[in-house]
mmCIF file of C-alpha atoms in Angstrom:
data_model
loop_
_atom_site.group_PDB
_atom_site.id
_atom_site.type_symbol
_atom_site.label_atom_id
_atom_site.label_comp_id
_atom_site.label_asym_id
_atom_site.label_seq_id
_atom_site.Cartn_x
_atom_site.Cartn_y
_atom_site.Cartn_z
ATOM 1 C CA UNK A 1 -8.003 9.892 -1.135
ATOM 2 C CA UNK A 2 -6.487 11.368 1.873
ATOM 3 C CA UNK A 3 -7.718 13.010 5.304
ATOM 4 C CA UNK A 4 -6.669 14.330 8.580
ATOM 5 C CA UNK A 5 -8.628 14.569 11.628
ATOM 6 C CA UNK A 6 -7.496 16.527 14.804
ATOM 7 C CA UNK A 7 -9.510 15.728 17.833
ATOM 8 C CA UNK A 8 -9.813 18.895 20.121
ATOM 9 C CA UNK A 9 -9.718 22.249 18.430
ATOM 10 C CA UNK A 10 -8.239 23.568 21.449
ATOM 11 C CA UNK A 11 -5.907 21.791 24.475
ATOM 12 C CA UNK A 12 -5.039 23.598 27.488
ATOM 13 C CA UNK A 13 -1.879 22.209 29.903
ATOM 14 C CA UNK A 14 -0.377 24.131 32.690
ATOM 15 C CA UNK A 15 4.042 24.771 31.802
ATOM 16 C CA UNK A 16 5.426 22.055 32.392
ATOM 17 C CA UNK A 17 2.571 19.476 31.880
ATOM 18 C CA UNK A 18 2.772 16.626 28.977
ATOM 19 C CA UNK A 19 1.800 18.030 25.484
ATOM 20 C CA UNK A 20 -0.429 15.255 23.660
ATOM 21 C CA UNK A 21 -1.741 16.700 20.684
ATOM 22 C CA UNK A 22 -4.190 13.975 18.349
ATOM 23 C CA UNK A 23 -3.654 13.243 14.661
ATOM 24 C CA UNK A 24 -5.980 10.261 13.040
ATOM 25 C CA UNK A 25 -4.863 9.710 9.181
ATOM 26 C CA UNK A 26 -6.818 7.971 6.240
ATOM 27 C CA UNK A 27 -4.824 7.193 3.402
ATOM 28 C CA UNK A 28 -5.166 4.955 0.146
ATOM 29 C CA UNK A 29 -1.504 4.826 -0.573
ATOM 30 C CA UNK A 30 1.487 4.363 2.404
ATOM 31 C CA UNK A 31 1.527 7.980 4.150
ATOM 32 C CA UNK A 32 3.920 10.074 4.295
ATOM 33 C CA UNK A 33 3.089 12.654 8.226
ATOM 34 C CA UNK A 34 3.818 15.945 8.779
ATOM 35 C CA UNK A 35 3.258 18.200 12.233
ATOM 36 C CA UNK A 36 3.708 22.223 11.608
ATOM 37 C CA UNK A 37 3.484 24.804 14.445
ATOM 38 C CA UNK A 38 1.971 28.200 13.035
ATOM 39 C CA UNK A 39 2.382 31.290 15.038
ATOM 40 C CA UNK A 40 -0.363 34.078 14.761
ATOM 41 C CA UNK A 41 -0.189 36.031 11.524
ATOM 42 C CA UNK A 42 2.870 33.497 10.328
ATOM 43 C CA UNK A 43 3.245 30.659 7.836
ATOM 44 C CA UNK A 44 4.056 27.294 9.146
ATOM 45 C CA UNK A 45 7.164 25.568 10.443
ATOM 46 C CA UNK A 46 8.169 22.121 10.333
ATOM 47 C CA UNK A 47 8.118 20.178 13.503
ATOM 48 C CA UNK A 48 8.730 16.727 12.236
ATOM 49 C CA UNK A 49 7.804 14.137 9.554
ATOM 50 C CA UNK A 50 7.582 10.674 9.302
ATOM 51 C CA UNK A 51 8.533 8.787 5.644
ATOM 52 C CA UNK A 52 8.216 5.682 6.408
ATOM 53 C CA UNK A 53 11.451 4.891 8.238
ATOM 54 C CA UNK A 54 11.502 4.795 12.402
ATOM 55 C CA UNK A 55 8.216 5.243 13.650
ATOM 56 C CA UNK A 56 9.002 7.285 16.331
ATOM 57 C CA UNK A 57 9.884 10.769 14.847
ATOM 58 C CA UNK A 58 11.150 13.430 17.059
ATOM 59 C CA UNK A 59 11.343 16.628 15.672
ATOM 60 C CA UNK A 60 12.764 20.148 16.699
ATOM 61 C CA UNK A 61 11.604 22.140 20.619
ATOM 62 C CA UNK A 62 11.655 18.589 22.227
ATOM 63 C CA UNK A 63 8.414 17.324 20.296
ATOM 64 C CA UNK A 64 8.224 14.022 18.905
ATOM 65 C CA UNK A 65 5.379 11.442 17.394
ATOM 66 C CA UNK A 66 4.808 8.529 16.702
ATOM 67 C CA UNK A 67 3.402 6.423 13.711
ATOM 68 C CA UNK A 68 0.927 3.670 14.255
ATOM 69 C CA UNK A 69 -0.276 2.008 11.586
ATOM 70 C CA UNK A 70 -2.944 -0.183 13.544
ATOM 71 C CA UNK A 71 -4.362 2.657 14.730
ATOM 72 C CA UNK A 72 -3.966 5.228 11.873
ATOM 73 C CA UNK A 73 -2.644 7.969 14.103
ATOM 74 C CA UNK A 74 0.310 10.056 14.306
ATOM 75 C CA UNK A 75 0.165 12.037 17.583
ATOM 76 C CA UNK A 76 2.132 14.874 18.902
ATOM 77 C CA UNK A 77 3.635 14.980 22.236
ATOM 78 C CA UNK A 78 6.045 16.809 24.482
ATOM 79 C CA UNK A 79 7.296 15.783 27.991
ATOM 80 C CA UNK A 80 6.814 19.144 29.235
ATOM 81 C CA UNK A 81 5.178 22.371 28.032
ATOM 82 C CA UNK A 82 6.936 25.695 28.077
ATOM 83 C CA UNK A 83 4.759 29.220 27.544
ATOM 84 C CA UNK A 84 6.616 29.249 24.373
ATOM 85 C CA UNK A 85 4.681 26.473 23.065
ATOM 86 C CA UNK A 86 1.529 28.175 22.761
ATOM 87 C CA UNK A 87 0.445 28.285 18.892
ATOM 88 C CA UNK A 88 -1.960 26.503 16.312
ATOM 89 C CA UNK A 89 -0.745 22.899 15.277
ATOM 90 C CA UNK A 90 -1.851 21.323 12.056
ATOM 91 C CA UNK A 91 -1.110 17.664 11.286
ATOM 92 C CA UNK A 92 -0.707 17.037 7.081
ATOM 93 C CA UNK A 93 -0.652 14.016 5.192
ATOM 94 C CA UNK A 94 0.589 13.434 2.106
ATOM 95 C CA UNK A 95 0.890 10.412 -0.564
ATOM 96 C CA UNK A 96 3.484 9.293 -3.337
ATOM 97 C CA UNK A 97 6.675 9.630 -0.779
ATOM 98 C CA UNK A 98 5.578 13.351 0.562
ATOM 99 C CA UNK A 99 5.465 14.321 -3.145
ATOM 100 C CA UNK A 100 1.911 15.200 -3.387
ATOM 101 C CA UNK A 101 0.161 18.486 -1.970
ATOM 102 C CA UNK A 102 -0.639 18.673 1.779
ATOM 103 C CA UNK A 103 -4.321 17.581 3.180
ATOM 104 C CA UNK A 104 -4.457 19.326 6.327
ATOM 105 C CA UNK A 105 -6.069 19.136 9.521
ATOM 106 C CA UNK A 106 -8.495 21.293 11.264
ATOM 107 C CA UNK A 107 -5.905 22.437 13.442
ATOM 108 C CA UNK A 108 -5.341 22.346 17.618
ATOM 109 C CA UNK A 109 -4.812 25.764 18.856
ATOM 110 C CA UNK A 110 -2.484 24.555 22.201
ATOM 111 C CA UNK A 111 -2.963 26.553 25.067
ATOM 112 C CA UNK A 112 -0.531 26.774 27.761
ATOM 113 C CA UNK A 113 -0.800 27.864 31.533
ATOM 114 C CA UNK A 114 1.378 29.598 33.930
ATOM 115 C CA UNK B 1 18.315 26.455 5.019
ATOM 116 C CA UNK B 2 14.802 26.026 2.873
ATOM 117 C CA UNK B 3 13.631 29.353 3.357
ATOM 118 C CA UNK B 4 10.777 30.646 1.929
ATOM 119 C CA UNK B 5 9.619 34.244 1.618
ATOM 120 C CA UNK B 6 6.464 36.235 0.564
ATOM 121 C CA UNK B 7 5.801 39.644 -0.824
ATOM 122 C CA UNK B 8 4.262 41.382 0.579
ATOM 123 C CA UNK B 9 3.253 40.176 3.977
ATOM 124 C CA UNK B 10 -0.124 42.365 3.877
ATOM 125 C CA UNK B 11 -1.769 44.308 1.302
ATOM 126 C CA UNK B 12 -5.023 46.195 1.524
ATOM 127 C CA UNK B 13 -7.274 47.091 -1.667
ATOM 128 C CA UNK B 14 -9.942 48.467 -2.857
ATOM 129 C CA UNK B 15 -12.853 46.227 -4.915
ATOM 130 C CA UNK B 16 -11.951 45.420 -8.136
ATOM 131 C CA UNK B 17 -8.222 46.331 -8.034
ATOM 132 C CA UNK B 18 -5.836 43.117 -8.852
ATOM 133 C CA UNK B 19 -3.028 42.146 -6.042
ATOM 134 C CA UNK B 20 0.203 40.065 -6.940
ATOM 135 C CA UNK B 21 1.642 37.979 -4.338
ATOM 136 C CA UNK B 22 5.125 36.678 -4.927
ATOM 137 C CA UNK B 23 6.479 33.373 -3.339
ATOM 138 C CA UNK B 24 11.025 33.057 -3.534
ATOM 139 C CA UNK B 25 12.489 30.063 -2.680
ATOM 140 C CA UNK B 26 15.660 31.815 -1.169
ATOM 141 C CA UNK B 27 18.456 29.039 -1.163
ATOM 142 C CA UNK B 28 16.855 26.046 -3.020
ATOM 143 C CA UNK B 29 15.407 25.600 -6.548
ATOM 144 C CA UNK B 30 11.672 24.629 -5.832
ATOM 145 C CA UNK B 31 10.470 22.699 -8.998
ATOM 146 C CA UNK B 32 6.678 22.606 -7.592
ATOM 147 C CA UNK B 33 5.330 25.510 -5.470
ATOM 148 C CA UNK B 34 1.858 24.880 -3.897
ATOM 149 C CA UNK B 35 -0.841 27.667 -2.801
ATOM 150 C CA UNK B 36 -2.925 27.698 -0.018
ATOM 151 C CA UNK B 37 -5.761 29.442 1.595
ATOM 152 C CA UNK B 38 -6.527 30.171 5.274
ATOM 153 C CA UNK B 39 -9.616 31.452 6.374
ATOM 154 C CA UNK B 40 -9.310 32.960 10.168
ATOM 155 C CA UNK B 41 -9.590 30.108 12.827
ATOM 156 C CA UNK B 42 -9.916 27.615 10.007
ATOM 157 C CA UNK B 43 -6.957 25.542 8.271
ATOM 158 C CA UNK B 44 -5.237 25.832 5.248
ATOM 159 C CA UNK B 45 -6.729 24.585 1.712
ATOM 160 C CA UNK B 46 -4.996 23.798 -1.515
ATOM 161 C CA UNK B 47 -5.539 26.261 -4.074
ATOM 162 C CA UNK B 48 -3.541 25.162 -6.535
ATOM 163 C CA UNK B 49 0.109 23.499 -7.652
ATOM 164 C CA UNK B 50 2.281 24.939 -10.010
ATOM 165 C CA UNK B 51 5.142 23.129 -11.524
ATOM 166 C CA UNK B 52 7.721 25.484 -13.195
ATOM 167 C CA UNK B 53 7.399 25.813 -16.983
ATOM 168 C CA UNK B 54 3.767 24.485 -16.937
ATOM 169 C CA UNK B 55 0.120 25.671 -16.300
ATOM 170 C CA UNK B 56 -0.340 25.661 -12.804
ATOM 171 C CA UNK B 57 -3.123 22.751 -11.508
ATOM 172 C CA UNK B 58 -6.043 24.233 -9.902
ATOM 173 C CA UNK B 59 -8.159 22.058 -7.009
ATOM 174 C CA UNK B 60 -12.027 21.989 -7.988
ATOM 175 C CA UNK B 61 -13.982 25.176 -7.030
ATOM 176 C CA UNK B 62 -10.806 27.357 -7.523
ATOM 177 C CA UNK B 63 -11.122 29.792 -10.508
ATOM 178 C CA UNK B 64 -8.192 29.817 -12.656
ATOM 179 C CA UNK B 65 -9.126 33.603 -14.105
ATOM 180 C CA UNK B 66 -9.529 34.704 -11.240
ATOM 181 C CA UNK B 67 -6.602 33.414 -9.379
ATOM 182 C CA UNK B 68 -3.797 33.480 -11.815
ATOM 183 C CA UNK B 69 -0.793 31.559 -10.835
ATOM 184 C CA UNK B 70 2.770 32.128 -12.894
ATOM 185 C CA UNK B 71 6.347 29.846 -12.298
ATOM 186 C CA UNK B 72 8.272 30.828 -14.850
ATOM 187 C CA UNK B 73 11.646 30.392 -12.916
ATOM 188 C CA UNK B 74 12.620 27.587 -10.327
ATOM 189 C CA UNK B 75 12.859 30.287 -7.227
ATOM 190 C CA UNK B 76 9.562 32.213 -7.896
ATOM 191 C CA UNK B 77 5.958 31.612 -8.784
ATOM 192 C CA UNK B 78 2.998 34.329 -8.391
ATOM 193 C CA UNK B 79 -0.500 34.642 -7.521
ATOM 194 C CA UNK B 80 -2.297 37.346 -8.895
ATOM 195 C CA UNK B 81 -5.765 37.895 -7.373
ATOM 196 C CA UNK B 82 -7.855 39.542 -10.078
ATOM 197 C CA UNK B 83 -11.098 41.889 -9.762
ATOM 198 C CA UNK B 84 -10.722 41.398 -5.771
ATOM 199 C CA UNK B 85 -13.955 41.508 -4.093
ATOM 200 C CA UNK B 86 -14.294 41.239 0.181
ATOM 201 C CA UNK B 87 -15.132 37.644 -0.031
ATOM 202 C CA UNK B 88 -11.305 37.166 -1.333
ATOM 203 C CA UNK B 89 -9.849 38.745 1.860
ATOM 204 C CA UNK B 90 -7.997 35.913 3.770
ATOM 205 C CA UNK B 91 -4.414 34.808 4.639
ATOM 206 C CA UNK B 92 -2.424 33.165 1.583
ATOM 207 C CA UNK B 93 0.424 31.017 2.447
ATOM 208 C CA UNK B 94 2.991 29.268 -0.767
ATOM 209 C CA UNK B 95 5.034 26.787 -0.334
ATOM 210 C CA UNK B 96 7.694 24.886 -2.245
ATOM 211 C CA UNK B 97 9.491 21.583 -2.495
ATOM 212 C CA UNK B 98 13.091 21.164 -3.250
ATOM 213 C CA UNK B 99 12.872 18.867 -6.369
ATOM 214 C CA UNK B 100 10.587 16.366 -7.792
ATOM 215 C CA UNK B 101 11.899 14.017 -5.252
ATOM 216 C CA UNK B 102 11.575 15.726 -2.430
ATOM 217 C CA UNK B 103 8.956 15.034 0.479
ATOM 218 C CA UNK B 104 8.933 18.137 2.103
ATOM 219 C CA UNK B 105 7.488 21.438 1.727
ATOM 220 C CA UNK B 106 8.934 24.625 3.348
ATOM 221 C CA UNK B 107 6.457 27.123 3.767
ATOM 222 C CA UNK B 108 6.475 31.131 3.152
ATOM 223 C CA UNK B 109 5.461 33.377 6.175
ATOM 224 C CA UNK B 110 2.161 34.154 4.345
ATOM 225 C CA UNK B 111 0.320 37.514 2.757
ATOM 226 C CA UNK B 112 -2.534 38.890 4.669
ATOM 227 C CA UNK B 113 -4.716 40.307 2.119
ATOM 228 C CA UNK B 114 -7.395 42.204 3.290
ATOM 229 C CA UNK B 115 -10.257 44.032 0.098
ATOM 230 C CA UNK B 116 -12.433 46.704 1.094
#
């Protein structure tokens, strides 16, 4: 059995501020971690993924996460926030080397001020 | 690369009617397509997987008559939502995995179906 929890619905930082988005995992077999950015009315894009290799990930617009087993979490961050930025993020887990079905989180719609 | 599309990106019908949503993988063979449901504010849930050549797999509470899901070719599977009533008005989203190896998905842009 797998699950995702996202602490914080929503997270508001001013431009320029650090991005730290939370992602908690529970997972019976060795996880493979997925972020996705989803724009209003849009499907979802891949930001990065972590398969078991480095467990620092950085993915596309600057993001990157990191995997920590002792503490079953996978959070997002980014150095500095642009206005761009501002969407829904979902973290996903998935089993059997990524070849299972997502579980998703609830989601963290990010905010960001001018 | 790993583009996904949907069609159509919105429908509206009336109660009762049936609605086919198509999912392409555009520049990759996708052996397994997955189907997902988002309600608004909420994330997405797994409908169902479909695996081309075979009956698709359907999560528990999903019901396979009414949601009929066809792969019958390694770039396109369908959903058909049959006897649509308001309660199925949401956002679908497919996506699909490049080869039973793979361990990534690549997600469509999503069909906004809305039943009066």
């Amino acid at each position: 059995a797998q699950s995702v929890t996202q602490l914080g619905s929503h997270v508001s930082v001013s431009e320029g501020a650090l991005v730290l988005l939370r992602c908690n995992y529970s997972s019976s077999v060795p996880p493979y971690l997925f972020w996705y950015v989803q724009y209003p009315n849009q499907g979802l894009q891949l930001l990065l993924k972590y398969t078991s290799a480095a467990t620092l990930v950085k993915g596309i617009n600057g993001f990157e996460a990191e995997f920590k087993k002792s503490e079953t979490s996978f959070h997002l961050t980014k150095p500095s926030a642009h206005m761009s930025d501002a969407a829904e993020y979902f973290c996903a887990v998935s089993g059997v080397e990524g070849r299972r079905a997502l579980t998703f989180g609830s989601g963290t719609r990010l905010q960001v001020q001018p | 690369g790993a583009v996904v599309s949907q069609h159509p990106s919105r429908v509206i019908c009336k109660s009762g009617t049936s609605v086919k949503i198509e999912c392409r993988s555009l520049d990759f063979q996708a052996t397994t397509m997955f189907w997902y449901r988002q309600f608004p504010k909420q994330s997405l849930m797994l409908m169902a997987t479909s695996n081309e050549g075979s009956k698709a797999t359907y999560e528990q509470g999903v019901e396979k008559d009414k949601f009929l899901i066809n792969h019958a070719s390694l770039t396109l599977s369908t959903l058909t939502v049959t006897s649509a009533h308001p309660e199925d008005s949401s956002f679908y989203i497919c996506s699909a995995r490049a080869g039973q190896l793979a361990d990534t998905q690549y997600f469509g842009p999503g069909t906004r179906l809305t039943v009066l």
